[in-house]
Coordinates of C-alpha atoms in Angstrom, one line a residue:
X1 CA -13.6 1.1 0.4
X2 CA -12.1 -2.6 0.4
X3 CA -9.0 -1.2 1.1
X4 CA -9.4 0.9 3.2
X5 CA -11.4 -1.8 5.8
X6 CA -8.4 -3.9 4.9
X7 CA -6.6 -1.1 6.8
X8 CA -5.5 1.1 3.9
X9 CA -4.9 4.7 4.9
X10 CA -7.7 7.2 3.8
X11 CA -7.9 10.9 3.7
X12 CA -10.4 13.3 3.0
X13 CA -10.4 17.0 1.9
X14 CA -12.5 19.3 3.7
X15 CA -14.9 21.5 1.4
X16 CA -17.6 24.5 1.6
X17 CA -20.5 23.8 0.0
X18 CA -22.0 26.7 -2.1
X19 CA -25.6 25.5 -1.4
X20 CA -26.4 23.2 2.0
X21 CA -29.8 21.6 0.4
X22 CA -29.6 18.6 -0.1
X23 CA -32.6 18.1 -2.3
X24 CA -29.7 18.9 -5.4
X25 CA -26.3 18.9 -6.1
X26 CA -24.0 21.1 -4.2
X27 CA -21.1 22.7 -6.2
X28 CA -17.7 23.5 -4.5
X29 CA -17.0 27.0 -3.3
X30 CA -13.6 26.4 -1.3
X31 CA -12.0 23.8 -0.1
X32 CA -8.6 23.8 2.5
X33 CA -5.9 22.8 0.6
X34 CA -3.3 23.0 3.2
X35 CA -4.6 20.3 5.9
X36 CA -6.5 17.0 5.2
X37 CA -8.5 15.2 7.3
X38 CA -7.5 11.3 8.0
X39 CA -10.5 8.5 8.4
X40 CA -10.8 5.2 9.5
X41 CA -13.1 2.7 11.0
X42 CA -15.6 2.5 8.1
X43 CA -19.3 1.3 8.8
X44 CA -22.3 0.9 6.7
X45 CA -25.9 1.7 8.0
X46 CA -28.5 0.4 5.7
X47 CA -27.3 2.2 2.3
X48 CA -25.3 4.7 3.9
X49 CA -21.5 4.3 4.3
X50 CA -19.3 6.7 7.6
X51 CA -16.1 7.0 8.5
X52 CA -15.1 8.3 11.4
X53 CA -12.5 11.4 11.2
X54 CA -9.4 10.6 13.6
X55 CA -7.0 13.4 12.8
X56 CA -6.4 16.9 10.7
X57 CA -2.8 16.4 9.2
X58 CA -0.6 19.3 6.6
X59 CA -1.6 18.4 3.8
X60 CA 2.4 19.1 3.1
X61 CA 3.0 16.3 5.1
X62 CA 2.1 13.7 2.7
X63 CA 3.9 15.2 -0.6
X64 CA 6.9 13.5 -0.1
X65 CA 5.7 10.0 0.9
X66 CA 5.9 7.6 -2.3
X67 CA 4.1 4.7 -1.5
X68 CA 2.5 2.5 -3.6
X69 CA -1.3 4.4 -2.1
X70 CA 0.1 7.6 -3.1
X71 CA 1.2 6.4 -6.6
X72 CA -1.5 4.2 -7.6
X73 CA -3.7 6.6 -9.7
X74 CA -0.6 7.9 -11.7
X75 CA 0.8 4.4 -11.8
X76 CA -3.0 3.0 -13.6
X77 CA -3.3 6.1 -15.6
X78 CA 0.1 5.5 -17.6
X79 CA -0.6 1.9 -18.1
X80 CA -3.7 3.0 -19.4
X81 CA -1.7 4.6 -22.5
X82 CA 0.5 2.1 -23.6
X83 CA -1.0 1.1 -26.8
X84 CA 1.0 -1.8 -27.7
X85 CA 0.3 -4.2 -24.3
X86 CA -2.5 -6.5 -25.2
X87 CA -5.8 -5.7 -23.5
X88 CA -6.1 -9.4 -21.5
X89 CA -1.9 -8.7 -20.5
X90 CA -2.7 -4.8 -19.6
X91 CA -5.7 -6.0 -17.3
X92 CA -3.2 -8.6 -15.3
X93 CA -0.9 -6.1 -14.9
X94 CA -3.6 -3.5 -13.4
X95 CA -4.6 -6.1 -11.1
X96 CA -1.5 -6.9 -9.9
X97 CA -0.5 -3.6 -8.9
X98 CA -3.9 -3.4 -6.8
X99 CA -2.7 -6.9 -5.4
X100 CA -4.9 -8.8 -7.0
X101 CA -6.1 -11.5 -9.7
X102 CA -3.7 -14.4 -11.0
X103 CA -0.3 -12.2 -9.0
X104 CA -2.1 -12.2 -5.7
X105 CA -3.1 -16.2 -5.8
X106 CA 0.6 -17.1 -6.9
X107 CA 2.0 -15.0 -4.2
X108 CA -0.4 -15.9 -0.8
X109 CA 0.5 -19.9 -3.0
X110 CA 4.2 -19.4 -2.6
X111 CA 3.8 -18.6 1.7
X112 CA 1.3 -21.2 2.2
X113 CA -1.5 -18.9 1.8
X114 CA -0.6 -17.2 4.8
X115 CA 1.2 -13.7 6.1
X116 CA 5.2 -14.2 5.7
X117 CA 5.7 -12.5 8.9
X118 CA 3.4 -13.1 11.4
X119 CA 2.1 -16.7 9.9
X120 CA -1.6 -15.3 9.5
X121 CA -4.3 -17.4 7.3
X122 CA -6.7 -14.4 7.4
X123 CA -6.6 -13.6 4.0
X124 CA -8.7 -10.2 4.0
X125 CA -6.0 -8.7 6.5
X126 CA -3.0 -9.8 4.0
X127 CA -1.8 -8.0 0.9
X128 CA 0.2 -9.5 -1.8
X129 CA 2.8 -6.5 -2.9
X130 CA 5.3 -5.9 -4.9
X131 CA 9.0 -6.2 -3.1
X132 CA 10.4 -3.7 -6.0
X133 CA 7.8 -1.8 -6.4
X134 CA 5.2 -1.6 -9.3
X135 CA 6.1 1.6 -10.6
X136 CA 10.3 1.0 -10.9
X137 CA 9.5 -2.6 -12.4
X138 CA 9.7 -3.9 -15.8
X139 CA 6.5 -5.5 -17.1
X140 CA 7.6 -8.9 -16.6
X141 CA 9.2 -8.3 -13.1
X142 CA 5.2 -6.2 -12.4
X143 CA 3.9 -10.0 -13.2
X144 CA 6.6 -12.0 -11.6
X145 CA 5.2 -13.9 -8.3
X146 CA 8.8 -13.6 -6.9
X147 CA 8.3 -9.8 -6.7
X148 CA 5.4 -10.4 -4.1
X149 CA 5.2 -10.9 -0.7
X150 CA 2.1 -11.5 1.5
X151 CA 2.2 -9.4 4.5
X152 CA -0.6 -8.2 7.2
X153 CA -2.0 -4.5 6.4
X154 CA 0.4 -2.6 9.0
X155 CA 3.6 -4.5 8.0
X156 CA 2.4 -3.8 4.3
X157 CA 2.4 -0.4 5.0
X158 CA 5.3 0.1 6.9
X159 CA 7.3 -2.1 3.8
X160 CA 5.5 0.0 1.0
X161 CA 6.7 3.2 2.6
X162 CA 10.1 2.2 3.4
X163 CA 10.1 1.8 6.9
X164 CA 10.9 -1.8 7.1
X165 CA 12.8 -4.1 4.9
X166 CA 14.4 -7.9 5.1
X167 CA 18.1 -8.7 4.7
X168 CA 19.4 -11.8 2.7
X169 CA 18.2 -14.2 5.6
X170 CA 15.0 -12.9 5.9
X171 CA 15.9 -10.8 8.9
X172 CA 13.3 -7.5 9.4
X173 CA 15.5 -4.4 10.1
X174 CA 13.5 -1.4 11.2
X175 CA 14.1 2.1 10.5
X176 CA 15.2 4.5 12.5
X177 CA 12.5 6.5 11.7
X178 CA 10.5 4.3 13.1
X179 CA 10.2 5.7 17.3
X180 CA 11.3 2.9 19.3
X181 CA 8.2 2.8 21.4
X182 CA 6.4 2.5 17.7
X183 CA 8.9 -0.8 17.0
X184 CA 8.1 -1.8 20.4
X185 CA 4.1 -1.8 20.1
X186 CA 4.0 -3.6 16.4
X187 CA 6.2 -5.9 17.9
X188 CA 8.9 -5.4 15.3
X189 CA 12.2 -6.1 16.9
X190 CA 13.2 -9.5 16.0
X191 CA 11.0 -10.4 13.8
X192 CA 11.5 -12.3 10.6
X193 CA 10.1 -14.4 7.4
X194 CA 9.4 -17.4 8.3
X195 CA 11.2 -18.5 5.5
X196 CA 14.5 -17.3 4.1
X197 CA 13.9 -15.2 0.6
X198 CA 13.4 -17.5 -2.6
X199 CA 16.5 -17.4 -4.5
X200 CA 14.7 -15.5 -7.4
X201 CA 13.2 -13.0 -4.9
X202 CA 17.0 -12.0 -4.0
X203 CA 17.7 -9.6 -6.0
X204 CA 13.6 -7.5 -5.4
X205 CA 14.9 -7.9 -1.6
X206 CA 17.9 -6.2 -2.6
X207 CA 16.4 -3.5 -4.6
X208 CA 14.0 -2.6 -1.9
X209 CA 16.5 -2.5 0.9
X210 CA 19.3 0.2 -1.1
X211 CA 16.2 2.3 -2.8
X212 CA 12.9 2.0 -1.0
X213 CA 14.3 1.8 2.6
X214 CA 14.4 4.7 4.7
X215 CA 17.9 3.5 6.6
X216 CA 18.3 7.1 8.6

């Protein structure tokens, strides 16, 4: 629910009920498997928690998309059997992939606590992420600091899917599957680090740009 506030996409699956009473628990009967509903704008009312349902998309839609949302789960889940990492070690790890703990402090420590990008000191709308991402990195490079970058939720997004990346200089190229109206209204043309790339960090830049970039 954190991240999804934080402006994390979130989508729902759309189910029959076999019984509609509430007084016990309902069991599945159906559900649609070919189109899933997308929410936003969470709210809390006393003990209750909405969101409000802003569009039905294919479900097909999303199966190619690798992002780091979409791999998250399967990324945990596998960490979760490697006997021979140390539990304190395994934990760190964990929470770095979520953007968190001791990875997240060194990375918002290394930009000044603040969004590379757009300069912003509001901490809950920044993500720390990996720049080669979590689940193509070795376990040192997963812990590394200089694999993270501090970015506002929408730029994350658009970096974890592959729709923006940074040359050499710092420079942010855009896809071309980006629309350019969509460039246009994030405000993405000319934009930049405010900083050129640490030397160390390089080489993640690199990565990200010929594997995780979607260039056509």
């Amino acid at each position: 629910l954190k991240a999804i506030m934080s402006g994390a996409e979130a989508y729902g699956v759309v189910c029959t009920a076999v019984s509609t009473d509430d007084s016990r628990p309902r069991r599945i009967q159906e559900f649609d498997e070919n189109s899933l509903v997308r929410i936003n704008e969470i709210t809390e009312d006393d003990d209750k928690i909405y969101g409000r349902i802003v569009q039905q998309v294919p479900s097909a839609s999303l199966f190619s998309r690798k992002s780091g949302f979409s791999t998250l789960a399967g990324d945990i889940a596998s960490l979760a059997t490697k006997k021979k990492i140390d539990a304190t070690v395994k934990q760190a790890m964990v929470s770095a992939r979520i953007g968190q703990g001791a990875f997240r402090a060194e990375v918002l420590a290394s930009w000044n606590g603040r969004c590379a990008v757009t300069g912003s000191t509001l901490t809950e709308a920044v993500r720390a992420s990996h720049i080669r991402p979590w689940r193509d990195s070795t376990n040192a490079q997963r812990l590394d600091p200089h694999n993270g970058i501090p970015l506002i939720a929408t730029l994350d997004a658009l970096f974890d899917a592959g729709l923006i990346t940074f040359d050499h200089n710092g420079a942010l190229e855009v896809s071309r599957a980006v629309p350019k109206d969509q460039a246009s209204l994030l405000s993405l043309q000319g934009a930049h680090l405010s900083r050129a790339p640490h030397p160390q960090a390089v080489e993640y830049f690199a990565y990200h740009r010929d594997q995780i970039f979607v260039s056509t």
